DNA sequence: AATTTTTATTGATAATTGTCAAGTAGTAAT
DNA sequence: ATTACTACTTGACAATTATCAATAAAAATT
């Protein structure tokens, strides 16, 4: 239940024009591996839906690189703080693999929401799902051990562990690369 | 910037009928201290806005009581997993002090959203704010020490530390009561 | 007010995780 | 292929936090 279309299958089924309406504001793009798609300190005007590849959202805290979100095929990403609040972001976004994406401009999305109330509703449902996912991650950090957090990720999103370097997985789990290496033994 | 009205002041100012429209579906209630307002395993049909008192949202994991949300005056609470997903909740909600609240039924809120698109929009904005707050908490858990997390809470919500027992604050911060006691020395 | 119960603190010890350093392996570049 | 660079692993040790036990303090009950 990770993919965008799975998570919102009911809404999409109830609104046959969904695909058509969104195609009007989605733009296909390719970005080679290691491209920086967004830089901290700038306002992020786009949300992305991945066709192929993996993206990483991260930020720096006292020179330490901390990953906070990964997205693979059929998942979405953006510099969420900035996209929501329309202010400078703390996040960077980079392509960990060659990326094919659809991107949607914030302004186009706003216009769609304003002109078509049922899509305003969709925006709310989409955010609800993000919220639920985040609550689950928070619960894990609050009271699971590093080992348990690794096992949960391994079970829920094995493709991330296979395709992303250990040091990024480590910071995402809130541990050092050394600790993660020992956990995997 | 904790209170419901502060956080949504702009929207409320732009929509003079906001208070009036919401008053139509808000119901005043009192609950004495220690009342259980919601039980795990049930679907939660209400969202609450506090007039006075403090509420605690918590759940059990292997017999351990874990606090995950506190709300005081002008803040909101609900069993968020259930309220959003319309399924059985994992959370309990209790009154830590005598409570005066306005409660809003999920169905009334849905009807308001459906009949008045601008409130659908409000629902989305409200959720966006919750999301931003949660991201911040997650960042803290991911890479701050217990001491730092305590200091951040002390700075942001001192009234919680003053009015809530240490053992609840401890589980909210993800540490044992013993550790919290030592941090406070 | 006295008793019971719950909560908070303190000490000793153990477990978990982080830090630093060294070495290995893998990847990319020339 | 050789070199350079980065990532991964391992070991020794330090720091943080948890656990268990005992006591003290506070709150609730009688």
Short mmCIF file of N, CA and C in Angstrom, two decimals, chain A:
data_model
loop_
_atom_site.label_atom_id
_atom_site.label_comp_id
_atom_site.label_asym_id
_atom_site.label_seq_id
_atom_site.Cartn_x
_atom_site.Cartn_y
_atom_site.Cartn_z
N UNK A 1 0.83 -1.23 0.00
CA UNK A 1 0.00 0.00 0.00
C UNK A 1 0.85 1.26 0.00
N UNK A 2 1.95 1.22 -0.75
CA UNK A 2 2.79 2.42 -0.77
C UNK A 2 2.43 3.36 -1.92
N UNK A 3 1.93 2.80 -2.99
CA UNK A 3 1.85 3.60 -4.20
C UNK A 3 0.71 4.60 -4.16
N UNK A 4 0.97 5.69 -4.82
CA UNK A 4 0.00 6.77 -4.95
C UNK A 4 -1.35 6.27 -5.45
N UNK A 5 -1.34 5.46 -6.50
CA UNK A 5 -2.60 5.04 -7.11
C UNK A 5 -3.33 4.00 -6.25
N UNK A 6 -2.57 3.14 -5.60
CA UNK A 6 -3.20 2.18 -4.68
C UNK A 6 -3.88 2.91 -3.52
N UNK A 7 -3.14 3.86 -2.95
CA UNK A 7 -3.65 4.55 -1.77
C UNK A 7 -4.91 5.36 -2.07
N UNK A 8 -5.05 5.80 -3.30
CA UNK A 8 -6.20 6.64 -3.63
C UNK A 8 -7.09 6.02 -4.69
N UNK A 9 -7.05 4.69 -4.74
CA UNK A 9 -7.79 3.95 -5.76
C UNK A 9 -9.29 4.26 -5.69
N UNK A 10 -9.82 4.34 -4.48
CA UNK A 10 -11.26 4.57 -4.33
C UNK A 10 -11.66 5.92 -4.91
N UNK A 11 -10.90 6.94 -4.54
CA UNK A 11 -11.22 8.28 -5.03
C UNK A 11 -11.12 8.33 -6.56
N UNK A 12 -10.07 7.72 -7.09
CA UNK A 12 -9.85 7.75 -8.53
C UNK A 12 -10.97 7.01 -9.26
N UNK A 13 -11.38 5.88 -8.67
CA UNK A 13 -12.46 5.10 -9.29
C UNK A 13 -13.78 5.90 -9.30
N UNK A 14 -13.99 6.68 -8.25
CA UNK A 14 -15.22 7.47 -8.14
C UNK A 14 -15.20 8.72 -9.02
N UNK A 15 -14.04 9.06 -9.53
CA UNK A 15 -13.91 10.28 -10.32
C UNK A 15 -13.18 9.97 -11.63
N UNK A 16 -13.97 9.52 -12.60
CA UNK A 16 -13.38 9.02 -13.86
C UNK A 16 -12.51 10.05 -14.56
N UNK A 17 -12.78 11.32 -14.32
CA UNK A 17 -12.00 12.34 -15.01
C UNK A 17 -10.69 12.66 -14.29
N UNK A 18 -10.45 11.96 -13.17
CA UNK A 18 -9.26 12.25 -12.36
C UNK A 18 -7.98 12.26 -13.18
N UNK A 19 -7.72 11.14 -13.85
CA UNK A 19 -6.48 11.01 -14.61
C UNK A 19 -6.37 12.14 -15.64
N UNK A 20 -7.46 12.32 -16.34
CA UNK A 20 -7.50 13.35 -17.39
C UNK A 20 -7.19 14.73 -16.80
N UNK A 21 -7.87 15.07 -15.71
CA UNK A 21 -7.70 16.40 -15.11
C UNK A 21 -6.28 16.61 -14.60
N UNK A 22 -5.73 15.58 -14.01
CA UNK A 22 -4.37 15.73 -13.49
C UNK A 22 -3.32 15.72 -14.60
N UNK A 23 -3.62 14.98 -15.67
CA UNK A 23 -2.67 15.00 -16.79
C UNK A 23 -2.49 16.40 -17.34
N UNK A 24 -3.53 17.20 -17.22
CA UNK A 24 -3.45 18.57 -17.70
C UNK A 24 -2.43 19.42 -16.98
N UNK A 25 -2.07 19.03 -15.75
CA UNK A 25 -1.11 19.84 -14.98
C UNK A 25 0.17 19.07 -14.63
N UNK A 26 0.25 17.81 -15.08
CA UNK A 26 1.47 17.05 -14.79
C UNK A 26 2.44 17.15 -15.97
N UNK A 27 3.71 17.32 -15.65
CA UNK A 27 4.70 17.45 -16.71
C UNK A 27 5.79 16.40 -16.55
N UNK A 28 6.05 15.69 -17.62
CA UNK A 28 7.07 14.65 -17.60
C UNK A 28 8.47 15.26 -17.62
N UNK A 29 9.35 14.69 -16.80
CA UNK A 29 10.73 15.17 -16.77
C UNK A 29 11.68 14.01 -16.51
N UNK A 30 12.90 14.15 -16.99
CA UNK A 30 13.95 13.19 -16.66
C UNK A 30 15.07 13.93 -15.95
N UNK A 31 15.64 13.27 -14.95
CA UNK A 31 16.79 13.84 -14.25
C UNK A 31 17.82 12.75 -14.04
N UNK A 32 19.06 12.96 -14.50
CA UNK A 32 20.07 11.92 -14.28
C UNK A 32 20.41 11.78 -12.80
N UNK A 33 20.92 10.63 -12.47
CA UNK A 33 21.40 10.33 -11.12
C UNK A 33 22.25 11.48 -10.58
N UNK A 34 22.12 11.74 -9.31
CA UNK A 34 22.88 12.78 -8.59
C UNK A 34 22.43 14.22 -8.87
N UNK A 35 21.41 14.39 -9.68
CA UNK A 35 20.86 15.74 -9.88
C UNK A 35 20.25 16.25 -8.57
N UNK A 36 20.53 17.52 -8.26
CA UNK A 36 19.84 18.16 -7.13
C UNK A 36 18.54 18.76 -7.67
N UNK A 37 17.40 18.23 -7.23
CA UNK A 37 16.13 18.72 -7.75
C UNK A 37 15.63 19.93 -6.97
N UNK A 38 16.08 20.04 -5.74
CA UNK A 38 15.68 21.20 -4.93
C UNK A 38 16.77 21.50 -3.91
N UNK A 39 17.00 22.80 -3.69
CA UNK A 39 18.02 23.22 -2.71
C UNK A 39 17.40 23.88 -1.50
N UNK A 40 17.97 23.60 -0.34
CA UNK A 40 17.53 24.28 0.89
C UNK A 40 17.68 25.78 0.72
N UNK A 41 16.78 26.52 1.36
CA UNK A 41 16.83 27.97 1.28
C UNK A 41 15.97 28.55 0.17
N UNK A 42 15.48 27.65 -0.69
CA UNK A 42 14.59 28.11 -1.76
C UNK A 42 13.18 27.60 -1.51
N UNK A 43 12.23 28.29 -2.12
CA UNK A 43 10.84 27.82 -2.02
C UNK A 43 10.63 26.74 -3.07
N UNK A 44 10.03 25.64 -2.64
CA UNK A 44 9.80 24.51 -3.56
C UNK A 44 8.42 24.62 -4.19
N UNK A 45 8.38 24.72 -5.50
CA UNK A 45 7.11 24.93 -6.20
C UNK A 45 6.53 23.67 -6.83
N UNK A 46 7.18 22.54 -6.60
CA UNK A 46 6.72 21.34 -7.28
C UNK A 46 6.56 20.14 -6.35
N UNK A 47 5.58 19.34 -6.71
CA UNK A 47 5.44 18.02 -6.12
C UNK A 47 5.71 17.02 -7.24
N UNK A 48 6.36 15.90 -6.89
CA UNK A 48 6.77 14.95 -7.91
C UNK A 48 6.16 13.57 -7.67
N UNK A 49 5.80 12.92 -8.75
CA UNK A 49 5.35 11.53 -8.72
C UNK A 49 6.34 10.74 -9.57
N UNK A 50 6.92 9.68 -8.99
CA UNK A 50 8.00 8.97 -9.67
C UNK A 50 7.49 7.89 -10.61
N UNK A 51 7.98 7.92 -11.82
CA UNK A 51 7.72 6.85 -12.79
C UNK A 51 8.80 5.78 -12.65
N UNK A 52 10.06 6.22 -12.59
CA UNK A 52 11.15 5.27 -12.31
C UNK A 52 12.30 5.98 -11.64
N UNK A 53 13.02 5.23 -10.81
CA UNK A 53 14.15 5.80 -10.07
C UNK A 53 13.82 6.03 -8.61
N UNK A 54 14.80 6.61 -7.90
CA UNK A 54 14.63 6.88 -6.48
C UNK A 54 15.12 8.29 -6.16
N UNK A 55 14.34 8.99 -5.33
CA UNK A 55 14.73 10.32 -4.88
C UNK A 55 14.92 10.31 -3.37
N UNK A 56 15.78 11.22 -2.90
CA UNK A 56 16.06 11.32 -1.46
C UNK A 56 15.85 12.76 -1.00
N UNK A 57 15.12 12.93 0.09
CA UNK A 57 14.94 14.24 0.71
C UNK A 57 15.79 14.25 1.97
N UNK A 58 16.61 15.28 2.13
CA UNK A 58 17.53 15.29 3.27
C UNK A 58 17.83 16.73 3.68
N UNK A 59 18.47 16.87 4.84
CA UNK A 59 18.90 18.20 5.26
C UNK A 59 20.15 18.08 6.09
N UNK A 60 20.78 19.23 6.34
CA UNK A 60 22.02 19.24 7.11
C UNK A 60 21.76 19.80 8.49
N UNK A 61 22.28 19.10 9.50
CA UNK A 61 22.20 19.62 10.85
C UNK A 61 23.61 19.51 11.42
N UNK A 62 24.19 20.68 11.66
CA UNK A 62 25.59 20.73 12.11
C UNK A 62 26.50 19.90 11.20
N UNK A 63 26.41 20.16 9.91
CA UNK A 63 27.25 19.48 8.90
C UNK A 63 26.95 18.01 8.71
N UNK A 64 25.96 17.52 9.44
CA UNK A 64 25.62 16.10 9.27
C UNK A 64 24.47 15.98 8.30
N UNK A 65 24.59 15.07 7.34
CA UNK A 65 23.58 14.84 6.31
C UNK A 65 22.55 13.85 6.85
N UNK A 66 21.30 14.31 6.97
CA UNK A 66 20.24 13.48 7.55
C UNK A 66 19.14 13.24 6.52
N UNK A 67 18.89 11.97 6.20
CA UNK A 67 17.82 11.64 5.25
C UNK A 67 16.49 11.58 5.97
N UNK A 68 15.47 12.18 5.40
CA UNK A 68 14.17 12.09 6.06
C UNK A 68 13.07 11.50 5.19
N UNK A 69 13.34 11.32 3.91
CA UNK A 69 12.31 10.69 3.07
C UNK A 69 12.95 10.10 1.82
N UNK A 70 12.48 8.91 1.46
CA UNK A 70 12.85 8.32 0.18
C UNK A 70 11.58 8.05 -0.60
N UNK A 71 11.67 8.13 -1.92
CA UNK A 71 10.52 7.79 -2.75
C UNK A 71 11.00 7.01 -3.96
N UNK A 72 10.27 5.94 -4.27
CA UNK A 72 10.57 5.13 -5.45
C UNK A 72 9.35 5.14 -6.38
N UNK A 73 9.31 4.20 -7.30
CA UNK A 73 8.25 4.17 -8.31
C UNK A 73 6.86 4.33 -7.69
N UNK A 74 6.05 5.20 -8.27
CA UNK A 74 4.65 5.41 -7.86
C UNK A 74 4.52 6.06 -6.49
N UNK A 75 5.62 6.54 -5.96
CA UNK A 75 5.55 7.31 -4.72
C UNK A 75 5.83 8.78 -5.03
N UNK A 76 5.51 9.63 -4.08
CA UNK A 76 5.64 11.07 -4.32
C UNK A 76 6.71 11.66 -3.41
N UNK A 77 7.23 12.81 -3.81
CA UNK A 77 8.14 13.55 -2.95
C UNK A 77 8.09 15.03 -3.28
N UNK A 78 8.51 15.83 -2.33
CA UNK A 78 8.67 17.27 -2.49
C UNK A 78 9.39 17.77 -1.25
N UNK A 79 9.82 19.04 -1.26
CA UNK A 79 10.32 19.64 -0.02
C UNK A 79 9.10 20.10 0.75
N UNK A 80 8.56 19.19 1.56
CA UNK A 80 7.20 19.33 2.07
C UNK A 80 6.99 20.57 2.92
N UNK A 81 7.98 20.95 3.70
CA UNK A 81 7.83 22.15 4.55
C UNK A 81 7.54 23.37 3.69
N UNK A 82 8.32 23.50 2.63
CA UNK A 82 8.20 24.66 1.75
C UNK A 82 6.95 24.57 0.87
N UNK A 83 6.68 23.39 0.38
CA UNK A 83 5.52 23.21 -0.51
C UNK A 83 4.23 23.55 0.22
N UNK A 84 4.17 23.19 1.49
CA UNK A 84 2.97 23.48 2.29
C UNK A 84 2.94 24.93 2.75
N UNK A 85 4.05 25.38 3.32
CA UNK A 85 4.03 26.69 3.97
C UNK A 85 4.44 27.85 3.06
N UNK A 86 4.89 27.54 1.85
CA UNK A 86 5.31 28.58 0.90
C UNK A 86 6.42 29.45 1.47
N UNK A 87 7.36 28.85 2.14
CA UNK A 87 8.51 29.58 2.66
C UNK A 87 9.78 28.81 2.32
N UNK A 88 10.93 29.37 2.63
CA UNK A 88 12.19 28.71 2.32
C UNK A 88 12.27 27.34 2.98
N UNK A 89 12.79 26.39 2.23
CA UNK A 89 12.85 25.02 2.72
C UNK A 89 14.13 24.75 3.49
N UNK A 90 14.06 23.80 4.41
CA UNK A 90 15.29 23.30 5.03
C UNK A 90 15.85 22.09 4.28
N UNK A 91 15.09 21.59 3.34
CA UNK A 91 15.44 20.32 2.70
C UNK A 91 16.13 20.48 1.34
N UNK A 92 16.99 19.52 1.05
CA UNK A 92 17.49 19.28 -0.29
C UNK A 92 16.78 18.04 -0.83
N UNK A 93 16.70 17.97 -2.16
CA UNK A 93 16.17 16.76 -2.80
C UNK A 93 17.13 16.37 -3.91
N UNK A 94 17.52 15.10 -3.94
CA UNK A 94 18.42 14.64 -5.00
C UNK A 94 17.93 13.33 -5.61
N UNK A 95 18.39 13.08 -6.82
CA UNK A 95 18.09 11.82 -7.51
C UNK A 95 19.17 10.81 -7.14
N UNK A 96 18.77 9.72 -6.49
CA UNK A 96 19.74 8.66 -6.15
C UNK A 96 19.94 7.72 -7.34
N UNK A 97 18.97 7.70 -8.24
CA UNK A 97 19.09 6.95 -9.49
C UNK A 97 18.55 7.87 -10.59
N UNK A 98 18.81 7.52 -11.83
CA UNK A 98 18.17 8.26 -12.93
C UNK A 98 16.67 8.31 -12.66
N UNK A 99 16.11 9.48 -12.80
CA UNK A 99 14.70 9.67 -12.44
C UNK A 99 13.85 10.01 -13.65
N UNK A 100 12.70 9.34 -13.71
CA UNK A 100 11.61 9.79 -14.59
C UNK A 100 10.46 10.19 -13.66
N UNK A 101 9.98 11.39 -13.81
CA UNK A 101 8.92 11.87 -12.91
C UNK A 101 7.84 12.63 -13.68
N UNK A 102 6.68 12.71 -13.03
CA UNK A 102 5.71 13.74 -13.38
C UNK A 102 5.81 14.80 -12.30
N UNK A 103 5.92 16.06 -12.69
CA UNK A 103 5.90 17.09 -11.67
C UNK A 103 4.66 17.96 -11.83
N UNK A 104 4.20 18.45 -10.69
CA UNK A 104 3.00 19.29 -10.64
C UNK A 104 3.36 20.58 -9.93
N UNK A 105 3.08 21.71 -10.56
CA UNK A 105 3.38 23.00 -9.94
C UNK A 105 2.37 23.29 -8.83
N UNK A 106 2.87 23.89 -7.75
CA UNK A 106 2.00 24.24 -6.63
C UNK A 106 0.85 25.11 -7.09
N UNK A 107 1.14 26.07 -7.95
CA UNK A 107 0.10 27.01 -8.42
C UNK A 107 -0.97 26.28 -9.24
N UNK A 108 -0.55 25.33 -10.07
CA UNK A 108 -1.53 24.56 -10.85
C UNK A 108 -2.41 23.73 -9.94
N UNK A 109 -1.79 23.18 -8.92
CA UNK A 109 -2.54 22.35 -7.97
C UNK A 109 -3.56 23.22 -7.22
N UNK A 110 -3.12 24.38 -6.79
CA UNK A 110 -4.01 25.31 -6.10
C UNK A 110 -5.19 25.70 -6.98
N UNK A 111 -4.88 25.98 -8.23
CA UNK A 111 -5.95 26.36 -9.17
C UNK A 111 -6.94 25.22 -9.36
N UNK A 112 -6.40 24.03 -9.48
CA UNK A 112 -7.28 22.86 -9.64
C UNK A 112 -8.16 22.68 -8.40
N UNK A 113 -7.57 22.86 -7.24
CA UNK A 113 -8.32 22.72 -5.99
C UNK A 113 -9.42 23.77 -5.92
N UNK A 114 -9.07 25.00 -6.27
CA UNK A 114 -10.02 26.10 -6.16
C UNK A 114 -11.16 25.97 -7.16
N UNK A 115 -10.81 25.54 -8.36
CA UNK A 115 -11.83 25.49 -9.41
C UNK A 115 -12.72 24.25 -9.29
N UNK A 116 -12.18 23.20 -8.67
CA UNK A 116 -12.93 21.94 -8.60
C UNK A 116 -12.91 21.41 -7.16
N UNK A 117 -13.96 21.69 -6.40
CA UNK A 117 -13.97 21.31 -4.98
C UNK A 117 -13.66 19.86 -4.69
N UNK A 118 -14.04 18.97 -5.60
CA UNK A 118 -13.77 17.55 -5.29
C UNK A 118 -12.26 17.27 -5.26
N UNK A 119 -11.49 18.11 -5.94
CA UNK A 119 -10.04 17.92 -5.88
C UNK A 119 -9.44 18.57 -4.64
N UNK A 120 -10.10 19.59 -4.17
CA UNK A 120 -9.74 20.12 -2.85
C UNK A 120 -9.86 18.99 -1.84
N UNK A 121 -10.93 18.26 -1.98
CA UNK A 121 -11.15 17.08 -1.13
C UNK A 121 -10.02 16.06 -1.32
N UNK A 122 -9.67 15.83 -2.55
CA UNK A 122 -8.58 14.89 -2.81
C UNK A 122 -7.29 15.35 -2.12
N UNK A 123 -7.01 16.63 -2.18
CA UNK A 123 -5.83 17.17 -1.51
C UNK A 123 -5.85 16.86 -0.03
N UNK A 124 -7.02 16.98 0.57
CA UNK A 124 -7.14 16.67 2.00
C UNK A 124 -6.92 15.18 2.26
N UNK A 125 -7.51 14.33 1.44
CA UNK A 125 -7.35 12.89 1.61
C UNK A 125 -5.89 12.47 1.43
N UNK A 126 -5.25 13.08 0.46
CA UNK A 126 -3.84 12.78 0.20
C UNK A 126 -3.00 13.12 1.42
N UNK A 127 -3.26 14.28 1.99
CA UNK A 127 -2.52 14.73 3.15
C UNK A 127 -2.82 13.85 4.36
N UNK A 128 -4.05 13.40 4.48
CA UNK A 128 -4.41 12.50 5.57
C UNK A 128 -3.55 11.24 5.53
N UNK A 129 -3.36 10.73 4.33
CA UNK A 129 -2.56 9.52 4.19
C UNK A 129 -1.11 9.77 4.59
N UNK A 130 -0.56 10.92 4.15
CA UNK A 130 0.80 11.29 4.55
C UNK A 130 0.90 11.37 6.06
N UNK A 131 -0.14 11.93 6.67
CA UNK A 131 -0.15 12.12 8.12
C UNK A 131 -0.11 10.77 8.84
N UNK A 132 -0.96 9.87 8.41
CA UNK A 132 -1.01 8.53 9.00
C UNK A 132 0.35 7.83 8.89
N UNK A 133 0.97 7.95 7.73
CA UNK A 133 2.28 7.32 7.53
C UNK A 133 3.30 7.91 8.49
N UNK A 134 3.23 9.23 8.68
CA UNK A 134 4.20 9.90 9.54
C UNK A 134 4.00 9.51 11.00
N UNK A 135 2.74 9.38 11.42
CA UNK A 135 2.44 8.96 12.80
C UNK A 135 3.09 7.60 13.07
N UNK A 136 3.01 6.73 12.09
CA UNK A 136 3.57 5.40 12.25
C UNK A 136 5.10 5.47 12.41
N UNK A 137 5.73 6.29 11.60
CA UNK A 137 7.19 6.44 11.72
C UNK A 137 7.57 7.01 13.07
N UNK A 138 6.78 7.97 13.54
CA UNK A 138 7.06 8.59 14.83
C UNK A 138 6.94 7.58 15.95
N UNK A 139 5.90 6.77 15.92
CA UNK A 139 5.72 5.73 16.93
C UNK A 139 6.94 4.82 16.97
N UNK A 140 7.45 4.45 15.80
CA UNK A 140 8.62 3.58 15.74
C UNK A 140 9.84 4.23 16.40
N UNK A 141 10.09 5.49 16.04
CA UNK A 141 11.24 6.18 16.62
C UNK A 141 11.09 6.34 18.12
N UNK A 142 9.84 6.54 18.56
CA UNK A 142 9.61 6.83 19.98
C UNK A 142 9.94 5.64 20.87
N UNK A 143 9.72 4.42 20.36
CA UNK A 143 9.89 3.32 21.32
C UNK A 143 10.38 2.00 20.77
N UNK A 144 10.84 2.00 19.53
CA UNK A 144 11.46 0.78 19.02
C UNK A 144 12.98 0.94 19.08
N UNK A 145 13.66 -0.20 19.20
CA UNK A 145 15.12 -0.15 19.14
C UNK A 145 15.56 0.01 17.70
N UNK A 146 16.85 0.32 17.52
CA UNK A 146 17.38 0.50 16.17
C UNK A 146 17.17 -0.77 15.35
N UNK A 147 17.39 -1.91 15.99
CA UNK A 147 17.22 -3.19 15.30
C UNK A 147 15.78 -3.38 14.82
N UNK A 148 14.83 -3.07 15.70
CA UNK A 148 13.42 -3.22 15.32
C UNK A 148 13.05 -2.27 14.18
N UNK A 149 13.58 -1.04 14.25
CA UNK A 149 13.27 -0.07 13.18
C UNK A 149 13.80 -0.57 11.84
N UNK A 150 14.97 -1.18 11.88
CA UNK A 150 15.53 -1.73 10.64
C UNK A 150 14.66 -2.86 10.10
N UNK A 151 14.23 -3.73 11.00
CA UNK A 151 13.41 -4.87 10.58
C UNK A 151 12.07 -4.42 10.00
N UNK A 152 11.51 -3.37 10.60
CA UNK A 152 10.23 -2.84 10.09
C UNK A 152 10.41 -2.28 8.68
N UNK A 153 11.49 -1.54 8.49
CA UNK A 153 11.75 -0.98 7.16
C UNK A 153 11.99 -2.10 6.15
N UNK A 154 12.73 -3.10 6.59
CA UNK A 154 13.05 -4.24 5.73
C UNK A 154 11.77 -4.95 5.29
N UNK A 155 10.80 -4.98 6.19
CA UNK A 155 9.56 -5.66 5.87
C UNK A 155 8.65 -4.80 4.99
N UNK A 156 8.60 -3.51 5.31
CA UNK A 156 7.66 -2.62 4.62
C UNK A 156 8.18 -2.11 3.28
N UNK A 157 9.47 -1.82 3.22
CA UNK A 157 10.02 -1.26 1.99
C UNK A 157 11.38 -1.86 1.66
N UNK A 158 11.40 -3.18 1.42
CA UNK A 158 12.68 -3.85 1.15
C UNK A 158 13.42 -3.24 -0.04
N UNK A 159 12.67 -2.74 -1.01
CA UNK A 159 13.31 -2.16 -2.20
C UNK A 159 14.17 -0.97 -1.86
N UNK A 160 13.85 -0.25 -0.77
CA UNK A 160 14.69 0.87 -0.38
C UNK A 160 16.04 0.38 0.10
N UNK A 161 16.02 -0.67 0.93
CA UNK A 161 17.27 -1.19 1.49
C UNK A 161 18.15 -1.78 0.40
N UNK A 162 17.50 -2.35 -0.60
CA UNK A 162 18.28 -2.93 -1.71
C UNK A 162 18.94 -1.87 -2.58
N UNK A 163 18.26 -0.74 -2.73
CA UNK A 163 18.70 0.22 -3.75
C UNK A 163 19.38 1.46 -3.20
N UNK A 164 19.39 1.62 -1.89
CA UNK A 164 19.95 2.85 -1.30
C UNK A 164 21.15 2.50 -0.42
N UNK A 165 22.18 3.32 -0.46
CA UNK A 165 23.38 3.04 0.31
C UNK A 165 23.08 3.03 1.80
N UNK A 166 23.85 2.24 2.53
CA UNK A 166 23.61 2.03 3.96
C UNK A 166 23.69 3.31 4.76
N UNK A 167 24.57 4.20 4.40
CA UNK A 167 24.71 5.42 5.21
C UNK A 167 23.45 6.27 5.15
N UNK A 168 22.75 6.26 4.02
CA UNK A 168 21.49 6.99 3.93
C UNK A 168 20.39 6.31 4.73
N UNK A 169 20.35 4.98 4.63
CA UNK A 169 19.37 4.23 5.42
C UNK A 169 19.62 4.47 6.90
N UNK A 170 20.89 4.50 7.29
CA UNK A 170 21.25 4.70 8.69
C UNK A 170 20.70 6.02 9.23
N UNK A 171 20.94 7.11 8.53
CA UNK A 171 20.48 8.40 9.05
C UNK A 171 18.96 8.47 9.05
N UNK A 172 18.34 7.81 8.07
CA UNK A 172 16.86 7.75 8.03
C UNK A 172 16.32 7.04 9.27
N UNK A 173 17.03 5.99 9.70
CA UNK A 173 16.60 5.24 10.89
C UNK A 173 17.04 5.90 12.19
N UNK A 174 17.85 6.93 12.07
CA UNK A 174 18.31 7.64 13.28
C UNK A 174 19.46 6.96 13.98
N UNK A 175 20.29 6.21 13.24
CA UNK A 175 21.47 5.58 13.83
C UNK A 175 22.71 5.90 12.99
N UNK A 176 23.88 5.55 13.51
CA UNK A 176 25.12 5.76 12.75
C UNK A 176 25.32 4.60 11.77
N UNK A 177 26.11 4.82 10.73
CA UNK A 177 26.41 3.74 9.78
C UNK A 177 27.05 2.53 10.48
N UNK A 178 27.87 2.79 11.49
CA UNK A 178 28.51 1.69 12.21
C UNK A 178 27.46 0.80 12.90
N UNK A 179 26.51 1.45 13.56
CA UNK A 179 25.47 0.69 14.25
C UNK A 179 24.64 -0.11 13.25
N UNK A 180 24.28 0.50 12.14
CA UNK A 180 23.49 -0.22 11.14
C UNK A 180 24.25 -1.43 10.61
N UNK A 181 25.54 -1.25 10.40
CA UNK A 181 26.36 -2.35 9.91
C UNK A 181 26.33 -3.53 10.88
N UNK A 182 26.37 -3.21 12.17
CA UNK A 182 26.34 -4.28 13.19
C UNK A 182 24.97 -4.93 13.28
N UNK A 183 23.94 -4.13 13.11
CA UNK A 183 22.58 -4.68 13.13
C UNK A 183 22.40 -5.71 12.03
N UNK A 184 23.01 -5.45 10.88
CA UNK A 184 22.81 -6.33 9.72
C UNK A 184 23.58 -7.65 9.82
N UNK A 185 24.50 -7.73 10.76
CA UNK A 185 25.32 -8.97 10.89
C UNK A 185 24.43 -10.24 11.14
#
